[in-house]
Amino acid sequence: MANTYHIQIFLGSLFIPLVMFLACSEQPPQPQPTPESQLNPPSAEKINASQINATKIVPSPFPTITPLVNIERNTETSSSNSNVNTISELIPPAKDKPIKSRPGKKGGSLKLASKDYFGSLDPHKNHSAAYSTWGIGVIYQRLLKFSNGPNILLPSKGTECDACQSWEMLDSKTFIFDIDPNTTWKSIDSNDLGNMSVEDVKFSLERQINIDNQNADRFHMIRSVESDIEKSQLKINLHAPDADIFISLADGRSKLVSKSNSENAEYHDSSSLVGSGPWKLSKLSENAYLILENAFSTPNPPYLDALEFHILPDQQTRLSAYSVGLIDVYDIDHPSADIDISFEDPNPGQGFEIAFNTATYPFNDFDIRSTARTSINPDEIIKKAWNNQAFLSLGFAALHHSWIPERSLWEPYFSPHKQTEPFNEIISIEVTTSDFGPRLKRSVEIASQHLTSAGFDPTINYVNRRQYTELQWKEGDFQVLMGPTFPHSSTNAFVIPVLHSKGKWNATNHRDLHLDEMIEEQSQEYILEKRSLIISEINSHLLEKSYRFMPATQKNLWAWTQSLKNVHPNFSGFEYTHWEKVWLDR
């Protein structure tokens, strides 16, 4: 089981998602705001220390980092961390031979569109993707980054070194990172601002942990950060084992900044922006555009000469700009026969969720709840409301593509045409939702029709978004909740506060000790294969118990020009380093 302190620390880091629900719309994401920075910090009042037993984690040393790769489940694998001896056990090796990349064409400027501008120029005071991923934030590195490339099956939050050269795990709460001493700082005015030091990395993490901003709570698991200047090593100490520490460090908003520059920087103008990535700021026009030029400062610099980000808030303007070749990449807001889809990006954690309140009649009755779940036809919702651009999941973010339940697993639980025993009388229920746009509204209508066919008499109750957030999530005052789910960026950010029986936002009010044990066990399991086995068990358990599920999980659709080559993006966690590998053949 998980360490009690780990659960309490995690819950103490969250903020209620008022902003997300109030701002939620039908715009498919550039990477979306995540929950750790938007949830109300609860006390651990629903997690009682006497109800969670801590288990001892036996420390084991680990060699350098390797990206997470595809795995096959092995039912004979133990769930204990104590017998790990090699990196191949921590992160299984790839089964496919690596694809050799052919030389690309150098030069040219890639033109991208951003939906919004940003407020502060301070990289640690921005939560929006408009800064971190589709703007100035691309000039910065992080300690880790999310892997991307032709061999990465999505969804994936596998990580690899960015500003580090390697890392090792001393024990389940202690990590050593070797910092690359050859990384240089650069600004719009200079390419010679010295090299990154381990003190810069330490300062950057501590600034985010201590600074009064939306990003601080992302590092709730970190107890302290230490530096060894002679060895150029950084030590990160955790309060308790937390398997999602890598996701926090790789998050696109976890920027590394120059200590000497940032200690006194007020970030009033572009000259104060000092980054260490392969791009440097060249031009900035407020609310209009910005240009990042290739700094040629790495052993393998990008193929492109520059990235151009054009601020285009209007959807029709973005479509028109793409149609006439003014931008090269288009985040498809509304599918059209005139736009060829280049890429379908699965987004676990975003979509249409159904949740049943298990505390009151009728859904405190397992048989009635199961009948309701069985009546739902995910295929019809996906086809009619989501234009076939969705898939079924259990609602939480996935670190690995195997965490999405396969059809053979979930299909038996959804049999809308199966003959069931009729109820003695029609059961009246209230479906609570809000206006989250046409897709979700259509999803609610279709699901309500399914429930009617099963012998329920549903009434759809539309509340405003603030009510949906404050009343329904905080108080669980509903029978059936239909709409977007709890915003989050990592698995633990959902399963602990939402699915754990003592979770602060267990709005379905279920009590399930077996589920709790699995949630706690996976939360501190660093070995991907072992954690994946636990997640598979959690998926099956949630399908059976029918507390909540996501019949339509969103796919984001992308289009790009035929001249853009070697495009293998991974937009997870505000990632952006895939642009370093593309080239233009024109």
XYZ file of C-alpha atoms in Angstrom:
586
model
C 0.000 0.000 0.000
C 1.039 3.593 -0.411
C 2.654 5.592 2.285
C -0.009 7.488 4.244
C 2.037 10.653 4.068
C 2.216 10.344 0.288
C -1.583 10.325 0.044
C -1.942 13.243 2.450
C 0.768 15.317 0.773
C -0.797 14.701 -2.603
C -4.287 15.686 -1.489
C -2.915 18.734 0.237
C -1.514 19.950 -3.083
C -4.751 20.102 -5.058
C -7.015 23.021 -5.991
C -10.682 22.730 -7.020
C -11.177 23.002 -10.795
C -13.461 26.012 -10.883
C -11.417 27.724 -13.582
C -11.383 24.673 -15.840
C -15.117 24.021 -15.700
C -16.016 27.667 -16.077
C -13.689 28.013 -19.053
C -14.425 24.612 -20.622
C -15.665 24.878 -24.185
C -15.778 23.019 -27.453
C -12.276 24.098 -28.466
C -10.083 21.018 -28.825
C -6.871 21.533 -26.914
C -3.563 22.656 -27.611
C -2.304 21.054 -24.405
C -4.919 21.939 -21.785
C -4.527 23.367 -18.282
C -4.104 20.556 -15.802
C -5.593 19.883 -12.420
C -2.698 20.230 -10.055
C -2.754 23.987 -10.525
C -6.518 24.406 -10.475
C -7.785 22.337 -7.585
C -8.712 23.701 -4.182
C -6.188 22.545 -1.574
C -8.199 20.223 0.612
C -7.197 18.969 3.947
C -6.745 15.227 4.040
C -9.994 14.962 5.947
C -11.268 12.095 3.814
C -7.983 10.200 4.062
C -7.631 8.874 7.585
C -4.125 7.829 8.556
C -5.411 4.894 10.575
C -7.157 3.485 7.524
C -4.103 3.331 5.232
C -1.197 1.075 6.077
C 2.257 2.089 4.880
C 4.525 -0.506 3.327
C 8.280 -0.310 3.325
C 9.986 0.205 -0.042
C 13.371 -1.493 -0.236
C 15.800 0.818 -2.088
C 17.603 -0.365 -5.210
C 20.163 1.458 -7.368
C 19.376 2.180 -11.009
C 21.579 3.141 -13.967
C 20.909 5.912 -16.451
C 17.587 6.866 -17.951
C 15.968 5.191 -20.920
C 12.677 6.290 -22.534
C 9.569 4.294 -21.635
C 8.651 1.886 -24.379
C 6.003 -0.627 -25.398
C 5.400 -3.549 -23.064
C 3.518 -6.785 -22.988
C 1.758 -7.727 -19.776
C 3.334 -10.540 -17.803
C 0.971 -11.893 -15.222
C 3.846 -13.554 -13.373
C 5.518 -10.231 -12.541
C 5.652 -9.359 -8.862
C 4.310 -6.013 -7.653
C 7.186 -5.413 -5.266
C 10.011 -2.961 -5.924
C 12.474 -4.845 -3.769
C 14.044 -7.175 -6.342
C 14.885 -4.705 -9.117
C 18.491 -5.100 -10.251
C 18.673 -3.694 -13.780
C 17.330 -0.813 -15.798
C 15.537 -3.298 -18.057
C 13.331 -4.207 -15.112
C 12.614 -0.575 -14.306
C 11.893 0.288 -17.940
C 11.464 -2.661 -20.345
C 13.547 -2.564 -23.553
C 11.993 -1.842 -26.937
C 11.024 -4.946 -28.901
C 11.162 -3.226 -32.288
C 14.401 -2.308 -34.006
C 14.945 1.462 -33.944
C 14.044 3.285 -37.110
C 17.045 5.008 -38.683
C 16.277 8.609 -39.447
C 17.304 9.827 -42.885
C 19.031 13.198 -43.306
C 16.573 16.052 -43.414
C 16.537 19.272 -45.356
C 17.931 22.227 -43.466
C 16.458 25.713 -43.474
C 13.073 27.353 -43.653
C 10.627 28.738 -41.098
C 7.750 26.704 -39.654
C 4.624 28.839 -39.200
C 2.373 27.875 -36.271
C -0.807 29.369 -34.825
C -1.468 30.099 -31.166
C -5.031 30.645 -29.967
C -4.077 33.094 -27.214
C -1.445 35.530 -26.085
C -0.008 35.387 -22.578
C 0.141 37.777 -19.668
C 3.403 37.677 -17.732
C 6.708 36.993 -19.465
C 7.867 35.135 -16.347
C 8.080 31.434 -17.324
C 7.117 30.326 -13.812
C 4.046 32.537 -13.592
C 2.334 31.149 -16.650
C 0.021 28.179 -16.660
C -1.223 28.469 -20.223
C -0.081 26.480 -23.230
C 0.006 29.793 -25.108
C 3.252 30.554 -23.268
C 4.758 27.164 -22.442
C 4.151 25.303 -25.691
C 2.897 27.699 -28.368
C 5.027 30.701 -27.596
C 8.138 32.002 -25.853
C 8.296 29.017 -23.501
C 9.841 26.907 -26.260
C 13.210 28.605 -25.644
C 13.492 26.880 -22.253
C 14.604 23.400 -21.312
C 13.354 21.175 -18.502
C 15.187 18.579 -16.465
C 13.300 15.850 -18.357
C 11.098 15.863 -21.452
C 8.440 13.580 -22.894
C 9.700 11.184 -25.551
C 8.495 11.519 -29.121
C 9.288 9.812 -32.401
C 8.085 7.135 -34.841
C 8.416 4.325 -32.273
C 6.361 6.041 -29.555
C 2.789 4.739 -29.400
C 0.383 7.316 -27.998
C -0.840 8.133 -25.462
C 2.539 8.201 -23.771
C 4.127 10.121 -20.927
C 7.435 8.299 -21.138
C 10.345 10.601 -20.313
C 14.001 11.101 -21.182
C 16.735 13.547 -20.259
C 16.554 17.137 -21.464
C 18.997 19.228 -19.415
C 20.407 16.154 -17.700
C 22.798 13.571 -19.134
C 21.650 10.666 -16.971
C 19.937 9.892 -13.688
C 19.862 7.195 -11.069
C 17.535 6.177 -8.285
C 19.259 5.746 -4.925
C 16.076 4.588 -3.248
C 12.350 5.084 -3.716
C 12.531 8.684 -2.467
C 15.958 9.825 -3.701
C 17.068 10.619 -7.251
C 20.407 11.853 -8.594
C 20.546 13.764 -11.897
C 23.793 14.456 -13.767
C 23.426 17.910 -15.317
C 24.872 18.576 -18.776
C 27.649 21.147 -18.140
C 27.858 22.163 -21.807
C 24.374 23.670 -22.032
C 24.598 27.413 -22.691
C 22.327 30.308 -21.801
C 21.231 32.707 -24.517
C 18.921 35.680 -24.925
C 17.579 37.880 -27.696
C 20.746 39.993 -27.373
C 23.466 37.433 -26.674
C 24.570 33.854 -27.209
C 27.318 34.086 -24.580
C 25.699 34.165 -21.135
C 27.624 31.267 -19.634
C 26.781 27.604 -19.136
C 23.961 26.077 -17.163
C 25.049 24.924 -13.723
C 23.489 22.568 -11.223
C 22.755 25.670 -9.117
C 20.595 27.004 -11.953
C 18.546 23.804 -11.936
C 18.221 23.819 -8.150
C 17.179 27.474 -8.214
C 14.600 26.803 -10.954
C 12.922 23.964 -9.071
C 12.930 25.780 -5.743
C 11.584 28.936 -7.383
C 8.631 26.942 -8.700
C 8.087 25.111 -5.420
C 8.151 28.279 -3.337
C 6.819 30.880 -5.726
C 3.255 32.048 -5.249
C 1.833 30.869 -8.564
C -0.327 28.247 -10.182
C 2.523 25.845 -10.892
C 3.913 25.392 -7.369
C 1.715 22.471 -6.379
C 2.904 20.357 -9.320
C 5.946 19.551 -7.164
C 4.007 18.661 -4.030
C 5.949 15.390 -3.717
C 9.382 17.078 -3.488
C 10.742 17.460 0.045
C 14.070 19.087 -0.838
C 16.547 19.742 -3.648
C 20.329 19.549 -3.140
C 23.215 20.356 -5.456
C 26.784 19.107 -5.759
C 28.656 21.739 -7.788
C 31.869 19.711 -8.166
C 30.071 16.687 -9.598
C 27.412 18.765 -11.391
C 24.774 16.593 -9.735
C 21.302 17.401 -8.467
C 19.642 15.350 -5.732
C 15.840 15.373 -5.425
C 14.363 14.034 -2.186
C 10.677 13.124 -2.003
C 8.319 13.125 0.963
C 7.250 9.614 -0.054
C 7.493 7.387 -3.133
C 5.605 8.915 -6.055
C 5.676 7.302 -9.499
C 4.521 10.529 -11.169
C 7.566 12.587 -10.170
C 8.960 12.179 -13.704
C 5.787 13.618 -15.232
C 6.062 16.687 -13.010
C 9.688 17.278 -13.984
C 8.957 16.801 -17.699
C 5.856 18.980 -17.754
C 6.230 21.664 -20.423
C 5.770 24.373 -17.790
C 8.618 23.129 -15.554
C 11.105 25.557 -17.103
C 14.757 25.875 -16.148
C 15.981 29.461 -15.835
C 19.316 31.164 -15.218
C 19.763 31.933 -11.513
C 21.871 35.032 -12.042
C 19.406 36.431 -14.557
C 16.173 35.528 -12.766
C 16.998 36.517 -9.190
C 16.544 40.188 -10.049
C 14.590 39.916 -13.285
C 11.229 41.664 -13.428
C 10.332 40.196 -16.836
C 9.053 43.479 -18.253
C 10.513 43.044 -21.732
C 11.978 40.433 -24.051
C 15.581 41.196 -23.059
C 14.953 39.526 -19.685
C 14.176 36.147 -21.308
C 17.169 33.829 -21.030
C 16.748 30.239 -22.171
C 18.948 27.207 -22.772
C 17.037 25.333 -25.482
C 17.971 25.084 -29.167
C 15.835 28.161 -29.980
C 16.324 31.794 -28.993
C 13.900 34.683 -29.175
C 14.385 36.845 -32.266
C 11.279 39.045 -32.488
C 8.225 39.650 -30.302
C 5.160 41.684 -31.239
C 2.607 41.745 -28.438
C -0.709 40.047 -29.326
C 0.514 39.526 -32.888
C 3.437 37.163 -33.400
C 6.829 36.022 -32.184
C 9.794 34.410 -33.951
C 12.258 31.967 -32.436
C 15.449 31.387 -34.386
C 17.718 28.356 -34.405
C 20.547 29.057 -31.941
C 22.733 26.260 -33.343
C 23.904 25.692 -29.782
C 23.482 21.919 -29.524
C 25.397 19.028 -31.120
C 22.274 18.187 -33.145
C 20.494 21.501 -33.792
C 17.017 21.658 -35.368
C 16.715 21.432 -39.147
C 14.599 24.594 -39.266
C 15.974 28.110 -39.220
C 13.046 29.426 -37.212
C 9.660 28.864 -35.595
C 6.978 31.519 -36.094
C 4.023 31.676 -33.697
C 1.123 33.797 -34.953
C -1.549 34.804 -32.419
C -4.896 33.926 -34.058
C -7.715 33.719 -31.479
C -10.511 33.293 -34.040
C -11.151 29.745 -35.251
C -12.223 30.802 -38.737
C -9.125 32.946 -39.091
C -6.902 29.969 -38.221
C -8.721 27.786 -40.744
C -8.422 30.406 -43.460
C -4.738 30.956 -42.685
C -4.062 27.235 -43.020
C -6.139 26.926 -46.179
C -4.103 29.604 -47.986
C -0.742 28.447 -46.643
C -0.079 31.200 -44.096
C 0.386 28.609 -41.341
C 1.765 25.078 -41.729
C 0.009 23.283 -38.851
C -3.682 23.450 -37.955
C -5.366 22.241 -34.772
C -8.690 21.174 -36.297
C -11.487 22.771 -34.315
C -14.300 21.286 -36.387
C -13.717 18.401 -38.845
C -14.419 19.342 -42.438
C -14.401 17.449 -45.695
C -12.005 20.096 -47.004
C -9.330 19.315 -44.398
C -7.261 16.140 -44.577
C -6.480 14.844 -41.094
C -2.747 14.291 -40.650
C -2.726 13.160 -37.030
C -5.178 11.856 -34.407
C -3.962 12.596 -30.896
C -5.638 10.513 -28.130
C -6.319 12.498 -24.957
C -7.194 10.319 -21.958
C -8.794 12.485 -19.303
C -10.673 14.691 -21.765
C -14.115 13.869 -23.092
C -17.595 12.881 -21.927
C -17.935 11.152 -18.563
C -20.885 9.506 -16.806
C -20.841 9.206 -12.996
C -23.430 7.575 -10.717
C -24.000 8.637 -7.115
C -23.736 5.379 -5.162
C -24.869 6.924 -1.866
C -28.562 7.288 -2.662
C -31.317 5.431 -4.466
C -31.417 4.182 -7.161
C -27.698 3.893 -7.890
C -26.728 2.646 -4.447
C -28.223 -0.592 -5.792
C -25.473 -2.410 -7.712
C -27.925 -4.222 -9.993
C -29.677 -0.989 -10.985
C -26.334 0.738 -11.531
C -25.110 -2.165 -13.654
C -28.304 -2.052 -15.722
C -27.756 1.656 -16.327
C -24.163 1.088 -17.427
C -25.130 -1.861 -19.621
C -27.740 0.254 -21.412
C -25.130 2.771 -22.609
C -23.893 2.307 -26.171
C -20.458 4.000 -26.420
C -20.295 3.320 -30.174
C -23.437 5.330 -30.824
C -22.245 8.249 -28.684
C -18.856 8.232 -30.420
C -20.420 8.038 -33.879
C -23.271 10.530 -33.527
C -21.783 13.072 -31.113
C -18.026 12.775 -31.737
C -17.885 12.014 -35.464
C -16.050 8.764 -34.641
C -13.134 10.745 -33.184
C -13.230 9.304 -29.665
C -12.684 6.086 -27.708
C -13.747 4.567 -24.394
C -11.611 4.951 -21.282
C -12.011 5.106 -17.521
C -11.407 8.847 -17.445
C -7.845 9.221 -16.150
C -4.632 10.254 -17.897
C -2.480 7.393 -19.176
C 1.282 7.140 -18.891
C 1.356 4.307 -21.450
C -0.891 3.323 -24.360
C -1.567 -0.082 -22.753
C -3.458 1.709 -19.980
C -6.375 2.327 -22.346
C -8.718 -0.688 -22.050
C -8.991 -2.704 -25.240
C -12.388 -3.289 -26.798
C -12.331 -6.948 -25.834
C -12.159 -5.856 -22.180
C -14.834 -3.174 -22.092
C -17.367 -4.326 -24.694
C -19.008 -7.069 -22.540
C -19.914 -4.433 -19.950
C -21.912 -2.402 -22.482
C -24.681 -4.498 -24.069
C -27.522 -2.085 -24.861
C -29.358 -4.672 -26.989
C -29.151 -7.406 -24.361
C -32.518 -8.364 -22.905
C -32.671 -7.511 -19.195
C -35.246 -8.176 -16.510
C -37.703 -5.260 -16.482
C -38.001 -3.109 -13.374
C -41.178 -3.483 -11.328
C -41.834 0.147 -12.105
C -40.206 2.898 -14.137
C -37.366 4.539 -12.200
C -37.287 8.316 -12.449
C -33.790 9.825 -12.377
C -32.254 13.252 -12.800
C -29.266 13.751 -15.094
C -27.214 16.775 -14.056
C -25.123 18.533 -16.681
C -24.247 21.971 -18.039
C -23.774 23.617 -21.405
C -20.310 22.458 -22.399
C -20.872 22.755 -26.128
C -22.720 20.781 -28.818
C -20.705 17.551 -28.614
C -21.217 17.081 -24.900
C -24.831 18.195 -25.117
C -25.511 15.646 -27.859
C -23.717 12.990 -25.787
C -26.009 13.685 -22.821
C -29.091 13.397 -25.013
C -27.994 10.076 -26.529
C -27.028 8.582 -23.153
C -30.384 9.673 -21.709
C -32.154 7.895 -24.574
C -30.194 4.748 -23.743
C -31.302 4.959 -20.105
C -34.908 5.394 -21.206
C -34.690 2.185 -23.216
C -33.537 0.350 -20.097
C -36.584 1.381 -18.041
C -35.441 4.673 -16.547
C -37.262 7.973 -16.868
C -34.438 10.533 -17.063
C -34.915 14.285 -16.716
C -31.981 16.392 -17.911
C -31.219 19.215 -15.485
C -28.983 21.933 -16.946
C -27.158 24.000 -14.334
C -24.650 26.756 -14.951
C -20.983 25.826 -14.956
C -20.285 27.299 -11.554
C -23.086 25.224 -10.046
C -21.836 22.154 -11.877
C -18.443 22.678 -10.286
C -19.242 23.941 -6.816
C -22.409 22.010 -6.025
C -21.943 18.759 -7.869
C -18.223 18.145 -7.438
C -17.854 19.453 -3.917
C -21.077 18.042 -2.489
C -21.909 15.119 -4.767
C -25.488 16.422 -4.962
C -26.658 14.512 -8.035
C -27.995 11.154 -9.205
C -26.250 10.961 -12.577
C -23.543 13.409 -13.575
C -22.736 13.810 -17.273
C -20.092 16.139 -18.647
C -16.322 16.751 -18.684
C -14.307 15.054 -15.994
C -11.977 16.316 -13.309
C -9.062 18.158 -15.039
C -5.701 16.495 -14.475
C -2.338 15.791 -16.098
C -1.196 12.593 -14.383
C -2.750 9.343 -13.238
C -2.333 10.004 -9.524
C -3.870 13.450 -9.934
C -7.143 11.682 -10.754
C -7.223 8.291 -9.091
C -6.253 9.512 -5.607
C -8.659 12.454 -5.153
C -11.487 11.095 -7.347
C -11.444 7.284 -7.254
C -10.043 6.567 -3.802
C -12.823 6.014 -1.247
C -11.303 8.702 0.973
C -10.505 11.015 -1.918
C -11.534 14.631 -1.479
C -13.498 14.533 -4.739
C -15.023 11.090 -4.527
C -18.296 12.604 -5.728
C -19.809 9.183 -6.483
C -19.493 8.377 -2.757
C -18.372 4.791 -3.292
C -16.578 2.765 -0.626
C -14.221 0.210 -2.099
C -11.255 -1.015 -0.066
C -9.901 -3.231 -2.837
C -9.852 -0.305 -5.264
C -8.159 1.830 -2.616
C -5.406 -0.745 -2.162
C -4.736 -0.898 -5.914
C -4.684 2.901 -6.197
C -2.180 3.193 -3.359
C -0.002 0.399 -4.731
C 0.281 1.825 -8.244
C 0.911 5.349 -6.970
C 4.403 4.369 -5.753
C 5.274 1.685 -8.301
C 8.175 2.925 -10.449
C 8.489 -0.145 -12.648
C 6.327 0.425 -15.713
C 5.406 -3.191 -16.328
C 4.324 -3.769 -12.748
C 2.399 -0.522 -12.564
C 0.676 -1.333 -15.858
C -0.562 -4.631 -14.450
C -2.135 -2.819 -11.509
C -3.731 -0.259 -13.823
C -5.186 -3.111 -15.888
C -6.770 -4.536 -12.737
C -8.122 -1.093 -11.834
C -9.686 -0.760 -15.300
C -11.470 -4.111 -14.988
C -12.625 -3.300 -11.474
C -14.030 0.091 -12.478
C -15.898 -1.412 -15.424
C -17.485 -3.986 -13.131
C -18.399 -1.571 -10.320
C -19.676 1.182 -12.660
C -18.974 4.175 -10.447
C -17.922 6.316 -13.391
C -16.563 5.855 -16.908
C -15.865 7.874 -20.040
C -17.754 6.437 -23.062
C -16.261 9.090 -25.352
C -12.645 10.106 -24.742
C -11.451 12.851 -27.018
C -9.043 12.648 -29.918
C -7.537 15.947 -31.003
C -7.221 16.263 -34.762
C -4.331 17.918 -36.544
C -3.494 18.814 -40.133
C -0.206 19.961 -41.624
C 1.092 20.801 -45.048
C 2.618 18.128 -47.262
C 5.943 19.945 -47.171
C 6.343 19.253 -43.451
C 8.364 16.062 -42.941
C 9.385 13.764 -40.083
C 6.460 14.870 -37.888
C 5.927 12.599 -34.892
C 4.467 14.862 -32.191
C 3.653 13.990 -28.624
C 1.562 16.820 -27.197
C 1.285 15.170 -23.759
C 2.078 17.398 -20.815
C 2.642 20.560 -22.891
C 5.484 18.916 -24.840
C 7.104 20.804 -27.768
C 10.529 19.286 -28.557
C 9.120 17.386 -31.565
C 9.560 20.579 -33.625
C 13.331 20.133 -33.280
C 13.184 17.050 -35.526
C 10.947 18.215 -38.390
C 12.010 19.778 -41.669
C 10.394 21.545 -44.600
C 10.695 20.129 -48.103
C 9.916 23.234 -50.124
